[in-house]
PDB file of C-alpha atoms in Angstrom:
ATOM      1  CA  MET A   1       1.393 -91.674   4.839  1.00 36.00           C
ATOM      2  CA  PRO A   2       3.091 -90.874   8.198  1.00 38.00           C
ATOM      3  CA  PRO A   3       6.762 -91.712   8.690  1.00 39.00           C
ATOM      4  CA  LEU A   4       7.283 -95.382   9.432  1.00 39.00           C
ATOM      5  CA  TYR A   5       9.787 -94.544  12.148  1.00 38.00           C
ATOM      6  CA  ASN A   6       7.119 -92.619  14.067  1.00 41.00           C
ATOM      7  CA  ARG A   7       4.807 -95.622  14.201  1.00 37.00           C
ATOM      8  CA  ALA A   8       7.497 -97.712  15.814  1.00 38.00           C
ATOM      9  CA  MET A   9       8.316 -94.988  18.338  1.00 37.00           C
ATOM     10  CA  ALA A  10       4.670 -94.719  19.366  1.00 38.00           C
ATOM     11  CA  THR A  11       4.802 -98.082  21.162  1.00 41.00           C
ATOM     12  CA  HIS A  12       8.422 -99.001  21.809  1.00 44.00           C
ATOM     13  CA  ARG A  13      11.989 -98.085  21.002  1.00 47.00           C
ATOM     14  CA  PRO A  14      12.750 -99.632  17.594  1.00 53.00           C
ATOM     15  CA  GLN A  15      15.545-102.134  17.116  1.00 71.00           C
ATOM     16  CA  PHE A  16      18.778-100.753  15.689  1.00 72.00           C
ATOM     17  CA  PHE A  17      18.483-103.054  12.656  1.00 72.00           C
ATOM     18  CA  ASP A  18      14.660-103.011  12.487  1.00 76.00           C
ATOM     19  CA  PRO A  19      13.745-104.409   9.003  1.00 77.00           C
ATOM     20  CA  ALA A  20      10.351-102.678   9.146  1.00 77.00           C
ATOM     21  CA  THR A  21      11.871 -99.175   9.012  1.00 82.00           C
ATOM     22  CA  GLU A  22      13.884 -97.377   6.366  1.00 81.00           C
ATOM     23  CA  GLN A  23      16.580 -96.467   8.860  1.00 77.00           C
ATOM     24  CA  GLY A  24      16.883-100.002  10.255  1.00 86.00           C
ATOM     25  CA  VAL A  25      17.371-101.494   6.780  1.00 87.00           C
ATOM     26  CA  LEU A  26      19.959 -98.858   5.868  1.00 80.00           C
ATOM     27  CA  ARG A  27      21.876 -99.500   9.106  1.00 85.00           C
ATOM     28  CA  LEU A  28      21.987-103.213   8.304  1.00 88.00           C
ATOM     29  CA  SER A  29      23.233-102.426   4.805  1.00 85.00           C
ATOM     30  CA  ILE A  30      25.979-100.179   6.180  1.00 85.00           C
ATOM     31  CA  ALA A  31      27.218-102.852   8.597  1.00 89.00           C
ATOM     32  CA  ALA A  32      27.229-105.550   5.909  1.00 89.00           C
ATOM     33  CA  SER A  33      28.974-103.245   3.424  1.00 86.00           C
ATOM     34  CA  LEU A  34      31.752-102.474   5.899  1.00 89.00           C
ATOM     35  CA  LEU A  35      32.399-106.158   6.556  1.00 90.00           C
ATOM     36  CA  LEU A  36      32.424-107.107   2.872  1.00 89.00           C
ATOM     37  CA  ALA A  37      34.533-104.095   1.871  1.00 88.00           C
ATOM     38  CA  ALA A  38      37.151-104.958   4.500  1.00 88.00           C
ATOM     39  CA  ALA A  39      37.158-108.578   3.337  1.00 89.00           C
ATOM     40  CA  ALA A  40      37.554-107.455  -0.283  1.00 89.00           C
ATOM     41  CA  VAL A  41      40.609-105.347   0.513  1.00 88.00           C
ATOM     42  CA  VAL A  42      42.240-108.203   2.464  1.00 89.00           C
ATOM     43  CA  PHE A  43      41.519-110.848  -0.172  1.00 89.00           C
ATOM     44  CA  GLY A  44      42.446-108.443  -2.978  1.00 89.00           C
ATOM     45  CA  LEU A  45      45.873-107.846  -1.481  1.00 90.00           C
ATOM     46  CA  LEU A  46      46.396-111.568  -0.867  1.00 89.00           C
ATOM     47  CA  ALA A  47      45.415-112.393  -4.446  1.00 88.00           C
ATOM     48  CA  ASN A  48      47.142-109.353  -6.033  1.00 87.00           C
ATOM     49  CA  SER A  49      43.807-108.674  -7.760  1.00 86.00           C
ATOM     50  CA  SER A  50      42.878-105.111  -8.728  1.00 85.00           C
ATOM     51  CA  LEU A  51      39.416-106.457  -9.518  1.00 84.00           C
ATOM     52  CA  ILE A  52      38.770-107.493  -5.907  1.00 87.00           C
ATOM     53  CA  ILE A  53      40.383-104.329  -4.538  1.00 87.00           C
ATOM     54  CA  PHE A  54      38.028-102.283  -6.725  1.00 85.00           C
ATOM     55  CA  ASP A  55      35.162-104.280  -5.269  1.00 81.00           C
ATOM     56  CA  GLY A  56      36.271-103.169  -1.814  1.00 86.00           C
ATOM     57  CA  ILE A  57      36.583 -99.518  -2.848  1.00 84.00           C
ATOM     58  CA  TYR A  58      33.142 -99.700  -4.469  1.00 80.00           C
ATOM     59  CA  GLY A  59      31.811-101.085  -1.200  1.00 80.00           C
ATOM     60  CA  LEU A  60      33.392 -98.308   0.867  1.00 84.00           C
ATOM     61  CA  ILE A  61      31.821 -95.660  -1.372  1.00 82.00           C
ATOM     62  CA  ASP A  62      28.510 -97.435  -0.943  1.00 76.00           C
ATOM     63  CA  VAL A  63      28.955 -97.335   2.852  1.00 82.00           C
ATOM     64  CA  VAL A  64      29.506 -93.564   2.850  1.00 82.00           C
ATOM     65  CA  MET A  65      26.534 -92.878   0.581  1.00 78.00           C
ATOM     66  CA  THR A  66      24.256 -95.257   2.470  1.00 73.00           C
ATOM     67  CA  TRP A  67      25.194 -93.478   5.699  1.00 80.00           C
ATOM     68  CA  LEU A  68      24.250 -90.156   4.089  1.00 81.00           C
ATOM     69  CA  SER A  69      20.974 -91.704   2.925  1.00 75.00           C
ATOM     70  CA  LEU A  70      20.312 -92.822   6.491  1.00 74.00           C
ATOM     71  CA  LEU A  71      21.022 -89.319   7.793  1.00 80.00           C
ATOM     72  CA  VAL A  72      18.638 -87.721   5.291  1.00 79.00           C
ATOM     73  CA  ALA A  73      15.928 -90.288   6.029  1.00 74.00           C
ATOM     74  CA  ARG A  74      16.332 -89.525   9.730  1.00 76.00           C
ATOM     75  CA  LEU A  75      16.073 -85.768   9.146  1.00 78.00           C
ATOM     76  CA  ILE A  76      12.945 -86.154   7.013  1.00 74.00           C
ATOM     77  CA  ALA A  77      11.338 -88.327   9.685  1.00 72.00           C
ATOM     78  CA  LEU A  78      12.280 -85.928  12.498  1.00 72.00           C
ATOM     79  CA  SER A  79      10.969 -82.900  10.595  1.00 68.00           C
ATOM     80  CA  THR A  80       7.448 -84.377  10.617  1.00 64.00           C
ATOM     81  CA  GLN A  81       7.356 -85.256  14.329  1.00 63.00           C
ATOM     82  CA  THR A  82       5.508 -83.087  16.830  1.00 58.00           C
ATOM     83  CA  ASP A  83       8.126 -82.554  19.523  1.00 58.00           C
ATOM     84  CA  ALA A  84      10.708 -80.019  20.643  1.00 51.00           C
ATOM     85  CA  LEU A  85      13.378 -81.294  18.227  1.00 56.00           C
ATOM     86  CA  GLN A  86      10.969 -80.991  15.303  1.00 58.00           C
ATOM     87  CA  SER A  87      10.197 -77.430  16.346  1.00 60.00           C
ATOM     88  CA  ARG A  88      13.888 -76.490  16.392  1.00 68.00           C
ATOM     89  CA  LEU A  89      14.472 -78.129  13.007  1.00 65.00           C
ATOM     90  CA  ASN A  90      11.542 -76.309  11.423  1.00 65.00           C
ATOM     91  CA  GLN A  91      12.821 -72.989  12.723  1.00 69.00           C
ATOM     92  CA  ARG A  92      16.095 -73.530  10.865  1.00 70.00           C
ATOM     93  CA  PHE A  93      14.754 -75.428   7.835  1.00 69.00           C
ATOM     94  CA  THR A  94      11.259 -74.102   7.210  1.00 65.00           C
ATOM     95  CA  MET A  95      11.028 -75.764   3.777  1.00 67.00           C
ATOM     96  CA  GLY A  96      11.806 -79.251   5.082  1.00 68.00           C
ATOM     97  CA  PHE A  97      14.549 -81.692   4.035  1.00 74.00           C
ATOM     98  CA  TRP A  98      13.056 -83.280   0.908  1.00 75.00           C
ATOM     99  CA  HIS A  99      15.560 -81.445  -1.299  1.00 78.00           C
ATOM    100  CA  LEU A 100      18.425 -83.408   0.307  1.00 80.00           C
ATOM    101  CA  GLU A 101      17.129 -86.738  -1.001  1.00 81.00           C
ATOM    102  CA  PRO A 102      17.760 -86.149  -4.745  1.00 84.00           C
ATOM    103  CA  ILE A 103      21.083 -84.476  -3.908  1.00 85.00           C
ATOM    104  CA  VAL A 104      22.328 -87.556  -2.027  1.00 84.00           C
ATOM    105  CA  LEU A 105      21.029 -89.907  -4.726  1.00 83.00           C
ATOM    106  CA  GLY A 106      22.673 -87.839  -7.451  1.00 86.00           C
ATOM    107  CA  VAL A 107      26.021 -87.618  -5.649  1.00 85.00           C
ATOM    108  CA  SER A 108      25.928 -91.350  -4.886  1.00 83.00           C
ATOM    109  CA  GLY A 109      25.311 -92.313  -8.501  1.00 85.00           C
ATOM    110  CA  THR A 110      27.924 -89.858  -9.759  1.00 87.00           C
ATOM    111  CA  LEU A 111      30.582 -91.188  -7.359  1.00 85.00           C
ATOM    112  CA  MET A 112      29.861 -94.752  -8.462  1.00 84.00           C
ATOM    113  CA  ILE A 113      30.240 -93.749 -12.105  1.00 88.00           C
ATOM    114  CA  GLY A 114      33.452 -91.815 -11.377  1.00 87.00           C
ATOM    115  CA  ALA A 115      35.057 -94.694  -9.453  1.00 84.00           C
ATOM    116  CA  ALA A 116      34.146 -97.136 -12.204  1.00 86.00           C
ATOM    117  CA  LEU A 117      35.569 -94.836 -14.881  1.00 89.00           C
ATOM    118  CA  TYR A 118      38.878 -94.570 -13.004  1.00 86.00           C
ATOM    119  CA  ALA A 119      39.084 -98.342 -12.562  1.00 86.00           C
ATOM    120  CA  LEU A 120      38.228 -98.839 -16.242  1.00 90.00           C
ATOM    121  CA  VAL A 121      41.188 -96.702 -17.286  1.00 90.00           C
ATOM    122  CA  ASN A 122      43.495 -98.764 -15.026  1.00 86.00           C
ATOM    123  CA  ALA A 123      42.077-102.011 -16.402  1.00 87.00           C
ATOM    124  CA  VAL A 124      42.692-100.934 -19.992  1.00 90.00           C
ATOM    125  CA  ASP A 125      46.230 -99.896 -19.052  1.00 87.00           C
ATOM    126  CA  ALA A 126      46.864-103.342 -17.496  1.00 85.00           C
ATOM    127  CA  LEU A 127      45.519-105.077 -20.605  1.00 88.00           C
ATOM    128  CA  MET A 128      47.862-103.060 -22.796  1.00 89.00           C
ATOM    129  CA  SER A 129      50.802-103.861 -20.474  1.00 84.00           C
ATOM    130  CA  GLY A 130      50.533-107.650 -20.618  1.00 86.00           C
ATOM    131  CA  GLY A 131      47.954-108.306 -17.898  1.00 83.00           C
ATOM    132  CA  ARG A 132      48.396-109.138 -14.205  1.00 84.00           C
ATOM    133  CA  HIS A 133      49.233-112.434 -12.461  1.00 85.00           C
ATOM    134  CA  ILE A 134      46.981-113.207  -9.483  1.00 87.00           C
ATOM    135  CA  ALA A 135      46.700-115.915  -6.801  1.00 88.00           C
ATOM    136  CA  LEU A 136      43.550-117.762  -7.842  1.00 88.00           C
ATOM    137  CA  GLY A 137      42.928-119.570  -4.524  1.00 89.00           C
ATOM    138  CA  PRO A 138      42.101-116.504  -2.388  1.00 89.00           C
ATOM    139  CA  ALA A 139      40.333-114.919  -5.357  1.00 89.00           C
ATOM    140  CA  ILE A 140      37.955-117.875  -5.792  1.00 92.00           C
ATOM    141  CA  ALA A 141      37.292-118.063  -2.045  1.00 91.00           C
ATOM    142  CA  PHE A 142      36.360-114.385  -1.905  1.00 90.00           C
ATOM    143  CA  ALA A 143      34.107-114.579  -4.959  1.00 90.00           C
ATOM    144  CA  GLY A 144      32.176-117.520  -3.510  1.00 92.00           C
ATOM    145  CA  LEU A 145      31.668-115.857  -0.129  1.00 91.00           C
ATOM    146  CA  SER A 146      30.614-112.606  -1.786  1.00 91.00           C
ATOM    147  CA  ILE A 147      27.942-114.240  -3.947  1.00 93.00           C
ATOM    148  CA  VAL A 148      26.302-115.811  -0.905  1.00 93.00           C
ATOM    149  CA  GLY A 149      26.468-112.697   1.288  1.00 91.00           C
ATOM    150  CA  GLU A 150      25.520-110.120  -1.341  1.00 90.00           C
ATOM    151  CA  GLY A 151      22.777-112.240  -2.860  1.00 92.00           C
ATOM    152  CA  ALA A 152      21.183-112.845   0.546  1.00 92.00           C
ATOM    153  CA  LEU A 153      21.312-109.142   1.404  1.00 91.00           C
ATOM    154  CA  ALA A 154      19.831-108.105  -1.955  1.00 91.00           C
ATOM    155  CA  TRP A 155      16.908-110.512  -1.462  1.00 92.00           C
ATOM    156  CA  PHE A 156      16.344-109.373   2.123  1.00 92.00           C
ATOM    157  CA  ILE A 157      16.440-105.644   1.302  1.00 92.00           C
ATOM    158  CA  LEU A 158      14.162-105.973  -1.742  1.00 91.00           C
ATOM    159  CA  ARG A 159      11.683-107.921   0.366  1.00 90.00           C
ATOM    160  CA  ALA A 160      11.779-105.299   3.143  1.00 88.00           C
ATOM    161  CA  ASN A 161      11.289-102.456   0.656  1.00 88.00           C
ATOM    162  CA  ARG A 162       8.001-103.928  -0.567  1.00 86.00           C
ATOM    163  CA  ARG A 163       6.481-102.597   2.644  1.00 85.00           C
ATOM    164  CA  ILE A 164       8.596 -99.464   3.014  1.00 85.00           C
ATOM    165  CA  GLY A 165       8.719 -98.189  -0.585  1.00 84.00           C
ATOM    166  CA  SER A 166      11.876 -96.082  -0.155  1.00 83.00           C
ATOM    167  CA  GLU A 167      13.891 -94.711  -3.083  1.00 77.00           C
ATOM    168  CA  PHE A 168      17.004 -94.847  -0.909  1.00 73.00           C
ATOM    169  CA  ILE A 169      16.465 -98.546  -0.145  1.00 86.00           C
ATOM    170  CA  ALA A 170      15.617 -99.265  -3.789  1.00 86.00           C
ATOM    171  CA  LEU A 171      18.972 -97.796  -4.862  1.00 79.00           C
ATOM    172  CA  ASP A 172      20.758 -99.711  -2.106  1.00 81.00           C
ATOM    173  CA  ALA A 173      19.095-102.976  -3.172  1.00 88.00           C
ATOM    174  CA  LYS A 174      20.130-102.291  -6.766  1.00 85.00           C
ATOM    175  CA  ASN A 175      23.720-101.855  -5.586  1.00 79.00           C
ATOM    176  CA  TRP A 176      23.600-105.226  -3.801  1.00 86.00           C
ATOM    177  CA  VAL A 177      22.217-106.923  -6.925  1.00 89.00           C
ATOM    178  CA  ILE A 178      25.025-105.343  -8.941  1.00 79.00           C
ATOM    179  CA  ALA A 179      27.577-106.485  -6.355  1.00 80.00           C
ATOM    180  CA  ALA A 180      26.287-110.075  -6.420  1.00 88.00           C
ATOM    181  CA  SER A 181      26.355-110.078 -10.231  1.00 83.00           C
ATOM    182  CA  MET A 182      29.902-108.755 -10.179  1.00 77.00           C
ATOM    183  CA  SER A 183      30.958-111.498  -7.766  1.00 87.00           C
ATOM    184  CA  ALA A 184      29.424-114.140 -10.038  1.00 87.00           C
ATOM    185  CA  CYS A 185      31.483-112.755 -12.910  1.00 79.00           C
ATOM    186  CA  TYR A 186      34.582-112.879 -10.720  1.00 84.00           C
ATOM    187  CA  LEU A 187      33.984-116.514  -9.801  1.00 89.00           C
ATOM    188  CA  LEU A 188      33.469-117.612 -13.406  1.00 86.00           C
ATOM    189  CA  ALA A 189      36.569-115.737 -14.525  1.00 84.00           C
ATOM    190  CA  PHE A 190      38.783-117.094 -11.752  1.00 88.00           C
ATOM    191  CA  LEU A 191      37.565-120.654 -12.347  1.00 90.00           C
ATOM    192  CA  GLY A 192      38.376-120.134 -16.011  1.00 88.00           C
ATOM    193  CA  GLY A 193      41.878-119.108 -14.978  1.00 87.00           C
ATOM    194  CA  VAL A 194      42.286-122.403 -13.112  1.00 89.00           C
ATOM    195  CA  LEU A 195      41.098-124.401 -16.120  1.00 89.00           C
ATOM    196  CA  VAL A 196      43.582-122.838 -18.560  1.00 88.00           C
ATOM    197  CA  GLN A 197      46.617-123.417 -16.329  1.00 87.00           C
ATOM    198  CA  GLY A 198      49.085-125.817 -17.928  1.00 84.00           C
ATOM    199  CA  THR A 199      47.329-125.660 -21.311  1.00 87.00           C
ATOM    200  CA  SER A 200      48.034-123.852 -24.563  1.00 88.00           C
ATOM    201  CA  TRP A 201      45.632-121.170 -23.313  1.00 88.00           C
ATOM    202  CA  ALA A 202      47.742-120.371 -20.245  1.00 88.00           C
ATOM    203  CA  TRP A 203      48.714-117.031 -21.784  1.00 89.00           C
ATOM    204  CA  VAL A 204      45.125-115.884 -21.184  1.00 88.00           C
ATOM    205  CA  GLY A 205      45.552-116.102 -17.380  1.00 85.00           C
ATOM    206  CA  PRO A 206      47.198-112.701 -16.760  1.00 89.00           C
ATOM    207  CA  TYR A 207      44.480-110.956 -18.771  1.00 89.00           C
ATOM    208  CA  ILE A 208      41.545-112.374 -16.805  1.00 87.00           C
ATOM    209  CA  ASP A 209      41.677-109.926 -13.888  1.00 86.00           C
ATOM    210  CA  PRO A 210      41.897-106.671 -15.912  1.00 88.00           C
ATOM    211  CA  ALA A 211      39.482-107.908 -18.595  1.00 88.00           C
ATOM    212  CA  ILE A 212      36.727-108.755 -16.108  1.00 85.00           C
ATOM    213  CA  LEU A 213      37.437-105.519 -14.238  1.00 85.00           C
ATOM    214  CA  ALA A 214      36.882-103.539 -17.446  1.00 89.00           C
ATOM    215  CA  PHE A 215      33.617-105.412 -18.113  1.00 86.00           C
ATOM    216  CA  VAL A 216      32.364-104.842 -14.567  1.00 82.00           C
ATOM    217  CA  CYS A 217      33.248-101.148 -14.710  1.00 87.00           C
ATOM    218  CA  VAL A 218      31.101-100.685 -17.805  1.00 89.00           C
ATOM    219  CA  LEU A 219      28.155-102.319 -16.017  1.00 82.00           C
ATOM    220  CA  VAL A 220      28.679-100.203 -12.903  1.00 81.00           C
ATOM    221  CA  MET A 221      28.756 -97.027 -14.997  1.00 86.00           C
ATOM    222  CA  ILE A 222      25.457 -97.867 -16.714  1.00 87.00           C
ATOM    223  CA  ALA A 223      23.441 -98.998 -13.675  1.00 78.00           C
ATOM    224  CA  PRO A 224      23.153 -95.656 -11.767  1.00 82.00           C
ATOM    225  CA  LEU A 225      22.295 -93.558 -14.843  1.00 86.00           C
ATOM    226  CA  GLY A 226      18.531 -93.801 -14.252  1.00 85.00           C
ATOM    227  CA  THR A 227      18.906 -92.809 -10.608  1.00 82.00           C
ATOM    228  CA  VAL A 228      21.145 -89.859 -11.503  1.00 87.00           C
ATOM    229  CA  ARG A 229      18.644 -88.717 -14.143  1.00 86.00           C
ATOM    230  CA  ARG A 230      15.743 -88.815 -11.655  1.00 85.00           C
ATOM    231  CA  ALA A 231      17.864 -87.068  -9.027  1.00 85.00           C
ATOM    232  CA  LEU A 232      18.706 -84.256 -11.438  1.00 86.00           C
ATOM    233  CA  ALA A 233      15.011 -83.921 -12.264  1.00 83.00           C
ATOM    234  CA  GLY A 234      14.292 -83.484  -8.551  1.00 82.00           C
ATOM    235  CA  ILE A 235      17.135 -81.008  -8.019  1.00 82.00           C
ATOM    236  CA  LEU A 236      16.048 -78.952 -11.049  1.00 83.00           C
ATOM    237  CA  LEU A 237      12.363 -79.123  -9.965  1.00 80.00           C
ATOM    238  CA  VAL A 238      11.301 -80.727 -13.238  1.00 81.00           C
ATOM    239  CA  THR A 239       7.514 -81.114 -13.301  1.00 82.00           C
ATOM    240  CA  PRO A 240       6.363 -84.784 -13.492  1.00 84.00           C
ATOM    241  CA  PRO A 241       3.822 -84.990 -16.374  1.00 87.00           C
ATOM    242  CA  GLU A 242       1.556 -87.480 -14.569  1.00 89.00           C
ATOM    243  CA  LEU A 243       1.362 -85.407 -11.384  1.00 88.00           C
ATOM    244  CA  GLN A 244       0.815 -82.197 -13.361  1.00 89.00           C
ATOM    245  CA  ALA A 245      -2.010 -83.801 -15.351  1.00 92.00           C
ATOM    246  CA  HIS A 246      -3.700 -85.046 -12.171  1.00 92.00           C
ATOM    247  CA  VAL A 247      -3.466 -81.656 -10.444  1.00 93.00           C
ATOM    248  CA  ASP A 248      -4.800 -79.832 -13.513  1.00 93.00           C
ATOM    249  CA  ALA A 249      -7.700 -82.270 -13.869  1.00 93.00           C
ATOM    250  CA  VAL A 250      -8.739 -81.680 -10.248  1.00 93.00           C
ATOM    251  CA  ALA A 251      -8.340 -77.912 -10.620  1.00 93.00           C
ATOM    252  CA  ARG A 252     -10.416 -77.778 -13.827  1.00 93.00           C
ATOM    253  CA  ALA A 253     -13.201 -79.697 -12.108  1.00 93.00           C
ATOM    254  CA  ILE A 254     -13.162 -77.204  -9.208  1.00 92.00           C
ATOM    255  CA  VAL A 255     -13.208 -74.242 -11.619  1.00 92.00           C
ATOM    256  CA  ALA A 256     -16.228 -75.670 -13.446  1.00 92.00           C
ATOM    257  CA  LYS A 257     -18.075 -76.630 -10.252  1.00 90.00           C
ATOM    258  CA  HIS A 258     -17.669 -73.307  -8.444  1.00 89.00           C
ATOM    259  CA  GLY A 259     -17.762 -70.928 -11.401  1.00 88.00           C
ATOM    260  CA  PHE A 260     -14.210 -69.650 -11.093  1.00 91.00           C
ATOM    261  CA  VAL A 261     -12.487 -67.899 -13.998  1.00 90.00           C
ATOM    262  CA  GLU A 262      -9.393 -70.102 -14.299  1.00 91.00           C
ATOM    263  CA  HIS A 263      -6.579 -71.737 -12.366  1.00 92.00           C
ATOM    264  CA  ARG A 264      -2.802 -71.914 -12.443  1.00 93.00           C
ATOM    265  CA  SER A 265      -0.743 -74.737 -10.966  1.00 92.00           C
ATOM    266  CA  TYR A 266       2.916 -75.193 -10.035  1.00 92.00           C
ATOM    267  CA  VAL A 267       4.049 -78.764  -9.397  1.00 91.00           C
ATOM    268  CA  ALA A 268       7.360 -80.443  -8.549  1.00 86.00           C
ATOM    269  CA  GLN A 269       8.529 -83.797  -7.201  1.00 83.00           C
ATOM    270  CA  VAL A 270      11.511 -83.406  -4.866  1.00 79.00           C
ATOM    271  CA  GLY A 271      12.600 -86.806  -3.609  1.00 75.00           C
ATOM    272  CA  ARG A 272       9.658 -88.301  -1.774  1.00 76.00           C
ATOM    273  CA  GLY A 273       8.064 -84.868  -1.375  1.00 78.00           C
ATOM    274  CA  GLU A 274       5.336 -83.466  -3.631  1.00 84.00           C
ATOM    275  CA  GLN A 275       5.173 -79.685  -3.897  1.00 86.00           C
ATOM    276  CA  ILE A 276       1.867 -78.375  -5.253  1.00 90.00           C
ATOM    277  CA  GLU A 277       0.778 -74.753  -5.501  1.00 91.00           C
ATOM    278  CA  LEU A 278      -2.725 -74.012  -6.837  1.00 93.00           C
ATOM    279  CA  PHE A 279      -4.112 -70.564  -7.599  1.00 93.00           C
ATOM    280  CA  PHE A 280      -7.770 -69.995  -8.485  1.00 94.00           C
ATOM    281  CA  VAL A 281      -8.996 -66.766 -10.079  1.00 92.00           C
ATOM    282  CA  VAL A 282     -12.394 -65.886  -8.595  1.00 91.00           C
ATOM    283  CA  PRO A 283     -14.824 -63.514 -10.415  1.00 91.00           C
ATOM    284  CA  GLU A 284     -14.670 -59.983  -9.016  1.00 87.00           C
ATOM    285  CA  ASN A 285     -18.449 -59.933  -8.531  1.00 86.00           C
ATOM    286  CA  ASP A 286     -18.465 -63.234  -6.656  1.00 85.00           C
ATOM    287  CA  PRO A 287     -20.439 -62.811  -3.403  1.00 86.00           C
ATOM    288  CA  PRO A 288     -18.365 -62.771  -0.197  1.00 86.00           C
ATOM    289  CA  ARG A 289     -17.955 -66.085   1.624  1.00 87.00           C
ATOM    290  CA  PRO A 290     -17.011 -66.814   5.243  1.00 89.00           C
ATOM    291  CA  LEU A 291     -13.406 -67.936   5.771  1.00 90.00           C
ATOM    292  CA  VAL A 292     -14.638 -71.295   7.008  1.00 91.00           C
ATOM    293  CA  GLU A 293     -16.256 -71.862   3.610  1.00 90.00           C
ATOM    294  CA  TRP A 294     -12.958 -71.186   1.825  1.00 90.00           C
ATOM    295  CA  ASP A 295     -11.252 -73.629   4.196  1.00 91.00           C
ATOM    296  CA  GLN A 296     -13.890 -76.254   3.413  1.00 92.00           C
ATOM    297  CA  LEU A 297     -13.175 -75.711  -0.278  1.00 92.00           C
ATOM    298  CA  ARG A 298      -9.465 -76.203   0.373  1.00 92.00           C
ATOM    299  CA  ASP A 299     -10.274 -79.476   2.143  1.00 91.00           C
ATOM    300  CA  GLU A 300     -12.346 -80.546  -0.857  1.00 91.00           C
ATOM    301  CA  ILE A 301      -9.474 -79.810  -3.237  1.00 92.00           C
ATOM    302  CA  GLY A 302      -6.944 -81.556  -0.984  1.00 90.00           C
ATOM    303  CA  ASP A 303      -9.111 -84.681  -0.767  1.00 90.00           C
ATOM    304  CA  ALA A 304      -9.551 -84.700  -4.554  1.00 90.00           C
ATOM    305  CA  LEU A 305      -5.780 -84.527  -5.043  1.00 90.00           C
ATOM    306  CA  GLY A 306      -5.260 -87.615  -2.870  1.00 83.00           C
ATOM    307  CA  GLU A 307      -4.661 -88.706   0.679  1.00 78.00           C
ATOM    308  CA  ALA A 308      -2.916 -86.114   2.831  1.00 75.00           C
ATOM    309  CA  SER A 309       0.699 -86.931   3.694  1.00 76.00           C
ATOM    310  CA  PRO A 310       3.574 -85.296   5.605  1.00 73.00           C
ATOM    311  CA  ASP A 311       5.459 -85.532   2.303  1.00 75.00           C
ATOM    312  CA  ARG A 312       2.964 -83.325   0.442  1.00 83.00           C
ATOM    313  CA  TRP A 313       3.455 -79.549   0.472  1.00 83.00           C
ATOM    314  CA  LEU A 314       0.111 -78.136  -0.685  1.00 90.00           C
ATOM    315  CA  THR A 315      -0.699 -74.443  -1.078  1.00 90.00           C
ATOM    316  CA  ILE A 316      -4.152 -73.314  -2.291  1.00 92.00           C
ATOM    317  CA  MET A 317      -4.913 -69.647  -2.898  1.00 92.00           C
ATOM    318  CA  PHE A 318      -7.938 -67.720  -4.174  1.00 92.00           C
ATOM    319  CA  THR A 319      -7.676 -64.277  -5.778  1.00 90.00           C
ATOM    320  CA  THR A 320      -9.492 -61.962  -8.163  1.00 89.00           C
ATOM    321  CA  ASP A 321      -6.206 -60.608  -9.564  1.00 87.00           C
ATOM    322  CA  ARG A 322      -4.455 -62.773 -12.188  1.00 86.00           C
ATOM    323  CA  GLU A 323      -1.096 -61.188 -11.334  1.00 86.00           C
ATOM    324  CA  TRP A 324      -1.073 -63.070  -8.024  1.00 86.00           C
ATOM    325  CA  THR A 325      -1.077 -66.360  -9.951  1.00 82.00           C
ATOM    326  CA  ILE A 326       2.122 -65.621 -11.888  1.00 80.00           C
TER     327      ILE A 326
END
């Protein structure tokens, strides 16, 4: 499947916040994150709430990582274009930019976990020190505004990603869902603080902010674990079992059909890129074939593996010497 950004460029200059492209959606997410993070810091200081301040810091980290995701998506798209810039990029990065995608995803998830762990330690310290008094008015106002804004953005980004199918956007949408859920927890907790004022439960008030912060931090630490695991698999070139099975099935069929001795395959999934290397051992007494016939066989194998894509790196070799397959 060709890069979505290229399709837009073929007819007109795409909009800066084009919801039909990966880069447009990520730009929109960056702008919204900056606004909400700034609002969180302001409201957090007004309310003396470490919970809301953490929300702002979480948002700023998300802005930085989303910007990096946008940069990588742009590089991947540019590396598959047929122009002078693409030529210069390929001269410097002959293996493409797919390897950057799992690196960015892994760093993003790790930073989120690290920030949440630090905030969790502070929350536990506040709980052990008698809690923290906060101004509930600004806190409730911020929580309500955040639920509306973050929920709307999560819905919009998830809807846009149905057409785009980007791992970067999927992670970003997950972060917005987490943010909206966190804001809902904030609102319930702050409303609870209002209800206990002037009652025998008033002593609970100072503990609301650090207690909810600790709860939210645990959720934030759990959510990116799957993304970090997949990113590490991509960085370490772990072979996906399903892709390996498909490649081997196609190769075995080719071996049986053309009377080859055996095959050997090397498969990895690096971000959105599939890297496939296939070696076929041909009998030494096999009659010579024209090069065009070998190319036709490569086309047959490529078609059997699936539709060609700029994100598939496919190498097919034929040899009579098994040592070349190792």
